[in-house]
């Protein structure tokens, strides 16, 4: 029994054996010890998800994400069913025909992506709130402003897609109810204006101190976008046909009261002080596009360091076309017939940007024709494209393909991990925004639009809302703006290209996506958008 | 009353003792906190003796094969390398947890090991398996034993002079059967008939034949042992080489084992020391699904050797080029243990036990362009000290154990990968010979888990026939938050040996009869494999900082400070009956178990959570079943023996709930969530989910749109007539749409049966295993019957006739998965050589995978029907070639 006593005396010693030792992770507090660590892990870290290599994640670059919902649902791009390829359970045709469902899992991933990043920003704000002693008040305030601006951008994407979203501005806050769209819109606008006070006026697209970061010009651009879309964003119920006119929506901008169009013009003009147009539109999408004078906000990408992939070009081009570069391609998305008409394909004088935007007709790589498997030259037939090509003789070759980015022949992951930075915002867009705001404000937008057309080598054209919507496609096709543009012009829910209007769509409820069903299953207090109940 | 029922010694391998093992083990033998010496009914020796007279052994390449079909409620799927898309798994009474921790605990001679180490043991080294299924029996093992315990006893030395033995097999595996795809000529004809262009490579290729070969299989084993008096030793070395029927693939394993024991002070002190080491290498397939998909669907007019890739068929490639990719691995295990026991007094003994288990798993991969290597290592150190008190007064026997145990597991890993090899010939042998060593290609990890336990066990045996046992154990784990660190696991059982009652003791018909009942609770934290209870930071990705790429850190999961033990409570009631001198045996047992606080990765709302998944204890699951075993020896003479045995188990599983309260917040997981889906051309994403997890149903049910036959399209092709189940006049194939539960993926019944027959020195053994009551989704036929993918993808020979132009998932291709397999048939002869130095000499001939009886229309219904993961229940293009193995065995013993 003596041994038993000795043994029991030893037991407490054992208990201490349960202390945790983790080798490959650090306690959370350890990663914010120096100012450099705070910036790296509480501020810079938030940018890691702007681009991605995962499906449905990222603002642009991968498939079934925000970009696809903004692009493949419009008159710009279609994913035709090509026999056994690209049916994929009806996913792509649902986008084109606006027959998406609230149960769409990719839409759920988009929602969680955006709110996950908003939540990370909130967590960072908590860290920064405790850091002013360590890092200095001025620096900390600048960092807080940067995080708040970035958070506002995530909110903007969420509000743009889903309309009625919860404003979650504190970490782990159990915010169950959505705010009306107009309120979210004002919140985003105010957050961005607040941040301007602290943000540097510096180029973000350039490799340098502010590379890839939210700087004042990035915020100006978003403010201009918000103002231009103010009529839509201020409308709490898009299905009732009632809305405010942009000239009656007022903002306070640097001490003066401006209407939505004037606000847009104001911020576009600020951008004009710093940015200009490249002589060639294609320079903005080249492998060396960090040097572009025109790009405002990009997702930094290179083959080795960042895991940022750009899928759209190789997803689009024909298998043999990809093979000519030594990569695997997927032969999918193509320009719609409507888009090709706008570009003047088949007319004596197509828009010069046609070649900088799409591959069509006979395809050449390095001056050599690309051959298909039967040895014949590969030819894309733009006007043969249709929602279902299964029985078409042009099953694999119908449709013009993506050609906006320079192909990085040294890329990895079958061309997807490339050196070209992914362009989110650029100055040509600001010029067209300004032209549009002028026209909507009853003024003349011609000079602004002419600058864009001139650079492209296109002939001068009258500037009105109709030509502006076309001009936006000509200049900005494949850049992820089309859904927003069509909504602003009141055309997104109408019949276009080969898409009929849905019988239920006359109330325009499809200008918002449904709140993902799974979000409602998990949080019963969320209310579904009108028309999707 | 010494050994309590659970010893289901595997009949067949007991038979061929290479070195006769009447182990000199003392009753308080080395055990790792084992339950008290099992008392009561001993698995009747008569039948064992009957079979034992016939040394009979088939070809076992893997110790897991020995377990297959041997015990009711134990399902073993062992794939080696050639399996039919089966996962290596062992399930004792199915799954009581959804996440990972369903592998039973494996204890080899007292040393905690795992399924991998067990499969690396040489089959002939194993003397017996003991499988503990009831929580009341496994309770003494605490949390580690919650998914059942398999105790493995290896052969020990006899201590009676020198013995040596050899045994070996030479075998050939030959592929047979295969999917009936269009041949090159048929492919041309169908294309011509339909006016479709094909790129005619001018050849006529059957890719299955191009990928496969008859392969050579062998194993060899030498064991020796000896000793005298208080000292004994045994050593063995075994080698097995299993070449795959797939070209250049296969595996081999070398294992060596040494055990020594010594007694001192008139047997009052016993010392045991053992070490076993194994090294196995596997030359495996990279992306087997894509290889078999390609072998079936690649354009058959291509020359196989030319490695053409059809650019229109982006999801498949040239099969021979893909099989040339190397995906090799090497597994090394070393387990060593030492035990010491000292009888301080006649009624009091002290036991101390320590073991160390090390395993290293290395992988090496190259496809010519990229290459990678990795290594993961596990260190497992365990020690326990116990005191045992044992006293008998007249009809009363009382014994108790108290013990403490400390268990540390350290996991570490390292991996690195490169791409753009300067020359593919470098493969994975010189990773420096690559242009790009990208981020994410290199990493390492380290995790330490600690478990501390205290336990007490009380047993009381009255009049040698009523046994009461109580067991209490508390486990503390470093993986859990402070508030939930400790779990308490009690159990109680009662056994009544009826045979010893006055009214039966003289009964000549009934040779044994026992009743038992038990209750127990155990905990499971196998689902937790990182410190999710706290907020820990890891790399989140590269971001530009002042213009340069810099790695940023952050938390990448939702921390759960509330994480705790998953609890499994179960009751069991059973009986065992032996009659006519144990020539008839029957065992039956019913059990019900309930899992609470089930650990699962729950979907949580974003916001407020940062990530959409969280590991938490919320749900509930239940399992209920009956295990039945029968053995009959209808003929038993000196010349002829016939023994027929069978075990059947029935099981019903139900996912009770996935909801609960977390830190005051009500969390409701989705009632329906998909587990497994089909994939392939035209089936990327979309509504291709097949197997789901649905609250109120068994884990893994088919939830599918309903198809009422086929309807013809205008162009003459056919499509599936999918029914609008909810009557909203539109067919919605989404997860929440027109779907219904259409059966379960996990079998309701499993069967293991063996028939042994001996006539003089000639013997014949047949093993039959089966599974019933489940379904298999024939995703292979769905995809390979779809004419819209023709001619980019080849189709089944029957497809052009059916002319289906549709590949929507529905119950059209859901089939019954029932099957019975003749696993092996063995014929052997033992030479009787009296008075020679040779103690025994025998030869045997064995056919493995002899035949399969099933109504399933695909290649085979033997797929993953047990492990809950993304392949559960779906036959989706993973069509491994079927093969039979013919072996010739030889064994000699001196």
PDB file of C-alpha atoms in Angstrom, chain A residues 1 3-5 7 11-29 31-32 36 39-42 44-49 55 64 82-92 94 101-105 108-109 111-117 119-120 123 143 166 168 170-175 206-213 300 302-308 318-320 323 328-331 372-375 390-391 395-396 412-413 417 517-519 521-523 526, chain B residues 196-199 290 299 302 309-315 342 344 348 350 385-387 402 404 406 419-420 435-440 444-448 450-452 454 476-480 485-486 531 533 535-555 603-613 665-674 680-689 692 715 732-737 786 788-793 807-808:
ATOM      1  CA  UNK A   1       0.000   0.000   0.000  1.00  0.00           C
ATOM      2  CA  UNK A   3       3.553   2.249  -3.188  1.00  0.00           C
ATOM      3  CA  UNK A   4      -0.009   3.302  -3.719  1.00  0.00           C
ATOM      4  CA  UNK A   5       0.549   6.374  -1.596  1.00  0.00           C
ATOM      5  CA  UNK A   7       1.862   6.813  -6.672  1.00  0.00           C
ATOM      6  CA  UNK A  11      -0.461  12.160  -9.853  1.00  0.00           C
ATOM      7  CA  UNK A  12      -0.632  15.953  -9.592  1.00  0.00           C
ATOM      8  CA  UNK A  13       2.730  16.099 -11.346  1.00  0.00           C
ATOM      9  CA  UNK A  14       1.174  14.283 -14.264  1.00  0.00           C
ATOM     10  CA  UNK A  15      -1.651  16.770 -14.546  1.00  0.00           C
ATOM     11  CA  UNK A  16       0.754  19.475 -15.573  1.00  0.00           C
ATOM     12  CA  UNK A  17       1.642  17.254 -18.497  1.00  0.00           C
ATOM     13  CA  UNK A  18      -1.479  18.405 -20.320  1.00  0.00           C
ATOM     14  CA  UNK A  19      -0.161  21.865 -21.143  1.00  0.00           C
ATOM     15  CA  UNK A  20      -0.435  22.728 -24.763  1.00  0.00           C
ATOM     16  CA  UNK A  21       2.519  22.992 -27.062  1.00  0.00           C
ATOM     17  CA  UNK A  22       1.735  23.982 -30.600  1.00  0.00           C
ATOM     18  CA  UNK A  23       4.571  24.041 -33.045  1.00  0.00           C
ATOM     19  CA  UNK A  24       3.125  25.195 -36.307  1.00  0.00           C
ATOM     20  CA  UNK A  25       0.709  27.857 -35.118  1.00  0.00           C
ATOM     21  CA  UNK A  26       1.209  30.913 -32.967  1.00  0.00           C
ATOM     22  CA  UNK A  27      -1.031  32.248 -30.240  1.00  0.00           C
ATOM     23  CA  UNK A  28      -2.998  35.048 -31.819  1.00  0.00           C
ATOM     24  CA  UNK A  29      -1.457  37.825 -29.726  1.00  0.00           C
ATOM     25  CA  UNK A  31       1.520  38.131 -34.346  1.00  0.00           C
ATOM     26  CA  UNK A  32       0.883  41.771 -33.463  1.00  0.00           C
ATOM     27  CA  UNK A  36       5.545  46.025 -38.779  1.00  0.00           C
ATOM     28  CA  UNK A  39       0.614  46.289 -40.487  1.00  0.00           C
ATOM     29  CA  UNK A  40       1.437  42.956 -42.043  1.00  0.00           C
ATOM     30  CA  UNK A  41      -1.054  40.803 -40.168  1.00  0.00           C
ATOM     31  CA  UNK A  42      -3.864  43.223 -39.370  1.00  0.00           C
ATOM     32  CA  UNK A  44      -1.954  43.829 -45.429  1.00  0.00           C
ATOM     33  CA  UNK A  45      -3.271  40.337 -44.635  1.00  0.00           C
ATOM     34  CA  UNK A  46      -6.775  41.476 -45.530  1.00  0.00           C
ATOM     35  CA  UNK A  47      -5.774  41.766 -49.173  1.00  0.00           C
ATOM     36  CA  UNK A  48      -4.911  38.093 -49.553  1.00  0.00           C
ATOM     37  CA  UNK A  49      -8.408  37.226 -50.727  1.00  0.00           C
ATOM     38  CA  UNK A  55     -13.675  28.595 -57.042  1.00  0.00           C
ATOM     39  CA  UNK A  64     -18.373  30.764 -60.406  1.00  0.00           C
ATOM     40  CA  UNK A  82     -21.428  22.077 -76.000  1.00  0.00           C
ATOM     41  CA  UNK A  83     -22.658  18.497 -76.022  1.00  0.00           C
ATOM     42  CA  UNK A  84     -21.330  16.723 -72.979  1.00  0.00           C
ATOM     43  CA  UNK A  85     -19.362  19.813 -72.025  1.00  0.00           C
ATOM     44  CA  UNK A  86     -20.575  22.831 -70.124  1.00  0.00           C
ATOM     45  CA  UNK A  87     -23.939  21.458 -69.090  1.00  0.00           C
ATOM     46  CA  UNK A  88     -22.728  21.084 -65.517  1.00  0.00           C
ATOM     47  CA  UNK A  89     -26.135  20.568 -64.004  1.00  0.00           C
ATOM     48  CA  UNK A  90     -27.571  23.614 -65.743  1.00  0.00           C
ATOM     49  CA  UNK A  91     -25.387  26.038 -63.809  1.00  0.00           C
ATOM     50  CA  UNK A  92     -24.275  28.135 -66.763  1.00  0.00           C
ATOM     51  CA  UNK A  94     -29.237  29.346 -65.311  1.00  0.00           C
ATOM     52  CA  UNK A 101     -32.103  29.585 -57.562  1.00  0.00           C
ATOM     53  CA  UNK A 102     -31.511  30.673 -54.005  1.00  0.00           C
ATOM     54  CA  UNK A 103     -30.089  27.188 -53.417  1.00  0.00           C
ATOM     55  CA  UNK A 104     -27.169  27.895 -55.778  1.00  0.00           C
ATOM     56  CA  UNK A 105     -24.166  26.850 -53.704  1.00  0.00           C
ATOM     57  CA  UNK A 108     -23.678  30.975 -51.030  1.00  0.00           C
ATOM     58  CA  UNK A 109     -19.892  30.803 -51.306  1.00  0.00           C
ATOM     59  CA  UNK A 111     -21.904  35.543 -49.755  1.00  0.00           C
ATOM     60  CA  UNK A 112     -19.664  33.849 -47.209  1.00  0.00           C
ATOM     61  CA  UNK A 113     -16.577  35.095 -49.040  1.00  0.00           C
ATOM     62  CA  UNK A 114     -17.694  38.701 -48.790  1.00  0.00           C
ATOM     63  CA  UNK A 115     -18.904  38.551 -45.195  1.00  0.00           C
ATOM     64  CA  UNK A 116     -15.936  36.498 -44.106  1.00  0.00           C
ATOM     65  CA  UNK A 117     -13.693  39.290 -45.340  1.00  0.00           C
ATOM     66  CA  UNK A 119     -15.531  39.993 -40.508  1.00  0.00           C
ATOM     67  CA  UNK A 120     -11.762  39.786 -40.869  1.00  0.00           C
ATOM     68  CA  UNK A 123     -11.264  41.682 -36.282  1.00  0.00           C
ATOM     69  CA  UNK A 143      -4.300  51.990 -41.021  1.00  0.00           C
ATOM     70  CA  UNK A 166     -26.751  43.248 -42.655  1.00  0.00           C
ATOM     71  CA  UNK A 168     -21.866  44.159 -39.571  1.00  0.00           C
ATOM     72  CA  UNK A 170     -18.199  44.933 -35.174  1.00  0.00           C
ATOM     73  CA  UNK A 171     -16.333  41.689 -34.837  1.00  0.00           C
ATOM     74  CA  UNK A 172     -18.519  38.723 -33.837  1.00  0.00           C
ATOM     75  CA  UNK A 173     -21.572  40.940 -33.603  1.00  0.00           C
ATOM     76  CA  UNK A 174     -24.722  38.877 -33.961  1.00  0.00           C
ATOM     77  CA  UNK A 175     -26.378  41.192 -36.465  1.00  0.00           C
ATOM     78  CA  UNK A 206       2.454  50.546 -59.400  1.00  0.00           C
ATOM     79  CA  UNK A 207       4.990  48.293 -57.762  1.00  0.00           C
ATOM     80  CA  UNK A 208       6.055  50.453 -54.877  1.00  0.00           C
ATOM     81  CA  UNK A 209       5.001  51.557 -51.426  1.00  0.00           C
ATOM     82  CA  UNK A 210       1.276  51.307 -52.085  1.00  0.00           C
ATOM     83  CA  UNK A 211       1.198  48.393 -54.504  1.00  0.00           C
ATOM     84  CA  UNK A 212      -2.143  46.649 -54.457  1.00  0.00           C
ATOM     85  CA  UNK A 213      -3.438  48.762 -51.579  1.00  0.00           C
ATOM     86  CA  UNK A 300      -1.175  41.958 -57.917  1.00  0.00           C
ATOM     87  CA  UNK A 302       2.864  36.939 -60.510  1.00  0.00           C
ATOM     88  CA  UNK A 303       3.761  33.379 -61.239  1.00  0.00           C
ATOM     89  CA  UNK A 304       5.808  32.700 -58.174  1.00  0.00           C
ATOM     90  CA  UNK A 305       4.619  34.676 -55.169  1.00  0.00           C
ATOM     91  CA  UNK A 306       0.924  35.305 -55.176  1.00  0.00           C
ATOM     92  CA  UNK A 307      -1.613  32.544 -55.494  1.00  0.00           C
ATOM     93  CA  UNK A 308      -3.811  34.663 -57.695  1.00  0.00           C
ATOM     94  CA  UNK A 318     -10.634  26.115 -77.677  1.00  0.00           C
ATOM     95  CA  UNK A 319      -8.651  23.065 -76.579  1.00  0.00           C
ATOM     96  CA  UNK A 320      -6.380  23.312 -79.600  1.00  0.00           C
ATOM     97  CA  UNK A 323      -2.574  23.517 -76.696  1.00  0.00           C
ATOM     98  CA  UNK A 328      -4.939  22.942 -71.320  1.00  0.00           C
ATOM     99  CA  UNK A 329      -7.918  25.067 -72.283  1.00  0.00           C
ATOM    100  CA  UNK A 330     -11.565  24.438 -71.571  1.00  0.00           C
ATOM    101  CA  UNK A 331     -13.426  25.713 -74.660  1.00  0.00           C
ATOM    102  CA  UNK A 372      -7.630  21.307 -84.727  1.00  0.00           C
ATOM    103  CA  UNK A 373      -7.324  17.601 -84.174  1.00  0.00           C
ATOM    104  CA  UNK A 374      -8.303  16.775 -87.758  1.00  0.00           C
ATOM    105  CA  UNK A 375      -5.557  19.025 -89.085  1.00  0.00           C
ATOM    106  CA  UNK A 390     -25.208  20.185 -78.791  1.00  0.00           C
ATOM    107  CA  UNK A 391     -26.652  19.512 -82.201  1.00  0.00           C
ATOM    108  CA  UNK A 395     -20.477  22.616 -81.242  1.00  0.00           C
ATOM    109  CA  UNK A 396     -16.880  23.266 -80.298  1.00  0.00           C
ATOM    110  CA  UNK A 412       1.774  28.012 -64.495  1.00  0.00           C
ATOM    111  CA  UNK A 413      -1.412  26.080 -63.827  1.00  0.00           C
ATOM    112  CA  UNK A 417      -1.151  31.542 -62.753  1.00  0.00           C
ATOM    113  CA  UNK A 517     -31.099  29.822 -49.086  1.00  0.00           C
ATOM    114  CA  UNK A 518     -28.467  28.323 -46.870  1.00  0.00           C
ATOM    115  CA  UNK A 519     -27.875  31.699 -45.186  1.00  0.00           C
ATOM    116  CA  UNK A 521     -31.502  28.177 -43.110  1.00  0.00           C
ATOM    117  CA  UNK A 522     -28.632  29.035 -40.778  1.00  0.00           C
ATOM    118  CA  UNK A 523     -29.944  32.417 -39.695  1.00  0.00           C
ATOM    119  CA  UNK A 526     -32.645  36.966 -42.690  1.00  0.00           C
TER     120      UNK A 526
ATOM    121  CA  UNK B 196     -19.953  12.610 -86.539  1.00  0.00           C
ATOM    122  CA  UNK B 197     -16.361  13.442 -87.205  1.00  0.00           C
ATOM    123  CA  UNK B 198     -13.800  11.415 -85.356  1.00  0.00           C
ATOM    124  CA  UNK B 199     -10.093  11.845 -85.349  1.00  0.00           C
ATOM    125  CA  UNK B 290      -8.782  10.030 -64.096  1.00  0.00           C
ATOM    126  CA  UNK B 299     -10.726   7.519 -78.337  1.00  0.00           C
ATOM    127  CA  UNK B 302      -5.521   6.130 -81.003  1.00  0.00           C
ATOM    128  CA  UNK B 309      -4.411  13.537 -75.923  1.00  0.00           C
ATOM    129  CA  UNK B 310      -7.793  14.287 -77.378  1.00  0.00           C
ATOM    130  CA  UNK B 311      -8.078  18.079 -77.045  1.00  0.00           C
ATOM    131  CA  UNK B 312     -11.868  17.876 -77.119  1.00  0.00           C
ATOM    132  CA  UNK B 313     -11.938  15.648 -74.058  1.00  0.00           C
ATOM    133  CA  UNK B 314     -10.334  17.853 -71.497  1.00  0.00           C
ATOM    134  CA  UNK B 315     -11.135  15.727 -68.466  1.00  0.00           C
ATOM    135  CA  UNK B 342       5.901  -8.102  -9.802  1.00  0.00           C
ATOM    136  CA  UNK B 344       4.373  -8.288  -4.250  1.00  0.00           C
ATOM    137  CA  UNK B 348      -1.212  -7.900  -4.794  1.00  0.00           C
ATOM    138  CA  UNK B 350       2.371  -4.264  -9.516  1.00  0.00           C
ATOM    139  CA  UNK B 385       1.434   1.767 -13.890  1.00  0.00           C
ATOM    140  CA  UNK B 386      -1.184  -0.303 -12.173  1.00  0.00           C
ATOM    141  CA  UNK B 387      -1.778  -2.146  -8.984  1.00  0.00           C
ATOM    142  CA  UNK B 402      -6.169   1.012 -10.115  1.00  0.00           C
ATOM    143  CA  UNK B 404      -2.743   5.695 -14.259  1.00  0.00           C
ATOM    144  CA  UNK B 406       0.074   8.895 -19.784  1.00  0.00           C
ATOM    145  CA  UNK B 419       7.474  22.490 -60.949  1.00  0.00           C
ATOM    146  CA  UNK B 420       9.094  22.980 -64.316  1.00  0.00           C
ATOM    147  CA  UNK B 435      12.951  26.108 -62.505  1.00  0.00           C
ATOM    148  CA  UNK B 436      10.259  26.931 -60.049  1.00  0.00           C
ATOM    149  CA  UNK B 437      10.018  26.210 -56.384  1.00  0.00           C
ATOM    150  CA  UNK B 438       6.769  27.967 -55.764  1.00  0.00           C
ATOM    151  CA  UNK B 439       5.135  29.081 -52.593  1.00  0.00           C
ATOM    152  CA  UNK B 440       2.937  26.474 -51.052  1.00  0.00           C
ATOM    153  CA  UNK B 444       6.040  21.589 -42.269  1.00  0.00           C
ATOM    154  CA  UNK B 445       3.778  20.970 -39.346  1.00  0.00           C
ATOM    155  CA  UNK B 446       3.964  19.867 -35.771  1.00  0.00           C
ATOM    156  CA  UNK B 447       1.306  18.901 -33.288  1.00  0.00           C
ATOM    157  CA  UNK B 448       1.471  17.313 -29.900  1.00  0.00           C
ATOM    158  CA  UNK B 450      -1.399  14.443 -24.652  1.00  0.00           C
ATOM    159  CA  UNK B 451      -3.780  12.282 -22.766  1.00  0.00           C
ATOM    160  CA  UNK B 452      -3.710  11.539 -19.067  1.00  0.00           C
ATOM    161  CA  UNK B 454      -6.831   7.526 -14.109  1.00  0.00           C
ATOM    162  CA  UNK B 476      -7.917  14.525 -19.762  1.00  0.00           C
ATOM    163  CA  UNK B 477      -6.783  15.793 -23.116  1.00  0.00           C
ATOM    164  CA  UNK B 478      -4.587  18.722 -23.996  1.00  0.00           C
ATOM    165  CA  UNK B 479      -6.685  19.302 -27.133  1.00  0.00           C
ATOM    166  CA  UNK B 480      -9.634  20.566 -25.164  1.00  0.00           C
ATOM    167  CA  UNK B 485     -10.573  18.985 -20.479  1.00  0.00           C
ATOM    168  CA  UNK B 486     -11.737  16.035 -18.460  1.00  0.00           C
ATOM    169  CA  UNK B 531      -5.909  23.242 -31.302  1.00  0.00           C
ATOM    170  CA  UNK B 533     -10.109  25.626 -28.813  1.00  0.00           C
ATOM    171  CA  UNK B 535      -7.139  31.433 -31.397  1.00  0.00           C
ATOM    172  CA  UNK B 536      -3.993  30.383 -33.237  1.00  0.00           C
ATOM    173  CA  UNK B 537      -2.462  32.077 -36.218  1.00  0.00           C
ATOM    174  CA  UNK B 538      -1.114  30.432 -39.322  1.00  0.00           C
ATOM    175  CA  UNK B 539      -0.017  31.701 -42.733  1.00  0.00           C
ATOM    176  CA  UNK B 540      -2.944  33.127 -44.683  1.00  0.00           C
ATOM    177  CA  UNK B 541      -1.181  33.988 -47.915  1.00  0.00           C
ATOM    178  CA  UNK B 542       1.213  36.272 -49.713  1.00  0.00           C
ATOM    179  CA  UNK B 543       0.346  39.932 -49.871  1.00  0.00           C
ATOM    180  CA  UNK B 544       2.269  42.929 -51.161  1.00  0.00           C
ATOM    181  CA  UNK B 545       3.774  44.957 -48.365  1.00  0.00           C
ATOM    182  CA  UNK B 546       5.493  48.126 -49.562  1.00  0.00           C
ATOM    183  CA  UNK B 547       5.704  46.604 -52.994  1.00  0.00           C
ATOM    184  CA  UNK B 548       7.155  43.243 -52.083  1.00  0.00           C
ATOM    185  CA  UNK B 549       5.460  39.913 -51.579  1.00  0.00           C
ATOM    186  CA  UNK B 550       5.329  39.106 -47.894  1.00  0.00           C
ATOM    187  CA  UNK B 551       3.640  36.322 -46.034  1.00  0.00           C
ATOM    188  CA  UNK B 552       0.830  37.402 -43.755  1.00  0.00           C
ATOM    189  CA  UNK B 553      -0.488  35.553 -40.718  1.00  0.00           C
ATOM    190  CA  UNK B 554      -3.933  35.221 -39.297  1.00  0.00           C
ATOM    191  CA  UNK B 555      -6.557  32.899 -37.949  1.00  0.00           C
ATOM    192  CA  UNK B 603     -22.214  25.026 -41.076  1.00  0.00           C
ATOM    193  CA  UNK B 604     -22.484  28.270 -39.178  1.00  0.00           C
ATOM    194  CA  UNK B 605     -23.853  31.612 -40.350  1.00  0.00           C
ATOM    195  CA  UNK B 606     -21.513  34.245 -41.756  1.00  0.00           C
ATOM    196  CA  UNK B 607     -21.951  36.796 -40.243  1.00  0.00           C
ATOM    197  CA  UNK B 608     -21.470  36.692 -37.248  1.00  0.00           C
ATOM    198  CA  UNK B 609     -18.900  33.947 -37.754  1.00  0.00           C
ATOM    199  CA  UNK B 610     -15.889  34.717 -39.874  1.00  0.00           C
ATOM    200  CA  UNK B 611     -15.796  31.337 -41.571  1.00  0.00           C
ATOM    201  CA  UNK B 612     -18.718  29.200 -42.623  1.00  0.00           C
ATOM    202  CA  UNK B 613     -17.638  26.022 -40.838  1.00  0.00           C
ATOM    203  CA  UNK B 665     -26.446  30.668 -29.453  1.00  0.00           C
ATOM    204  CA  UNK B 666     -28.891  28.300 -31.144  1.00  0.00           C
ATOM    205  CA  UNK B 667     -27.161  26.748 -34.102  1.00  0.00           C
ATOM    206  CA  UNK B 668     -29.163  24.898 -36.700  1.00  0.00           C
ATOM    207  CA  UNK B 669     -27.242  23.099 -39.351  1.00  0.00           C
ATOM    208  CA  UNK B 670     -28.775  22.524 -42.721  1.00  0.00           C
ATOM    209  CA  UNK B 671     -31.124  19.553 -42.482  1.00  0.00           C
ATOM    210  CA  UNK B 672     -29.840  18.297 -45.791  1.00  0.00           C
ATOM    211  CA  UNK B 673     -26.241  18.402 -46.786  1.00  0.00           C
ATOM    212  CA  UNK B 674     -24.506  16.598 -49.608  1.00  0.00           C
ATOM    213  CA  UNK B 680     -16.752  14.256 -64.983  1.00  0.00           C
ATOM    214  CA  UNK B 681     -17.438  15.819 -68.357  1.00  0.00           C
ATOM    215  CA  UNK B 682     -20.568  17.968 -68.145  1.00  0.00           C
ATOM    216  CA  UNK B 683     -20.921  17.114 -64.493  1.00  0.00           C
ATOM    217  CA  UNK B 684     -18.704  19.757 -62.973  1.00  0.00           C
ATOM    218  CA  UNK B 685     -20.611  21.368 -60.138  1.00  0.00           C
ATOM    219  CA  UNK B 686     -24.308  21.669 -60.836  1.00  0.00           C
ATOM    220  CA  UNK B 687     -26.944  19.387 -59.399  1.00  0.00           C
ATOM    221  CA  UNK B 688     -24.792  16.289 -59.281  1.00  0.00           C
ATOM    222  CA  UNK B 689     -25.040  15.452 -55.610  1.00  0.00           C
ATOM    223  CA  UNK B 692     -26.525  13.167 -48.503  1.00  0.00           C
ATOM    224  CA  UNK B 715     -34.383  14.057 -82.638  1.00  0.00           C
ATOM    225  CA  UNK B 732     -35.849  21.404 -59.845  1.00  0.00           C
ATOM    226  CA  UNK B 733     -32.794  19.198 -59.525  1.00  0.00           C
ATOM    227  CA  UNK B 734     -31.210  21.300 -56.766  1.00  0.00           C
ATOM    228  CA  UNK B 735     -30.504  20.077 -53.267  1.00  0.00           C
ATOM    229  CA  UNK B 736     -33.814  21.438 -52.021  1.00  0.00           C
ATOM    230  CA  UNK B 737     -35.714  20.556 -55.174  1.00  0.00           C
ATOM    231  CA  UNK B 786     -24.589   9.565 -72.377  1.00  0.00           C
ATOM    232  CA  UNK B 788     -23.976  13.705 -76.021  1.00  0.00           C
ATOM    233  CA  UNK B 789     -20.393  13.177 -74.977  1.00  0.00           C
ATOM    234  CA  UNK B 790     -19.714  10.889 -77.925  1.00  0.00           C
ATOM    235  CA  UNK B 791     -17.317  10.868 -79.791  1.00  0.00           C
ATOM    236  CA  UNK B 792     -15.130  13.065 -77.577  1.00  0.00           C
ATOM    237  CA  UNK B 793     -15.600  10.418 -74.918  1.00  0.00           C
ATOM    238  CA  UNK B 807     -26.709  12.858 -67.926  1.00  0.00           C
ATOM    239  CA  UNK B 808     -28.890  14.283 -65.218  1.00  0.00           C
TER     240      UNK B 808
END
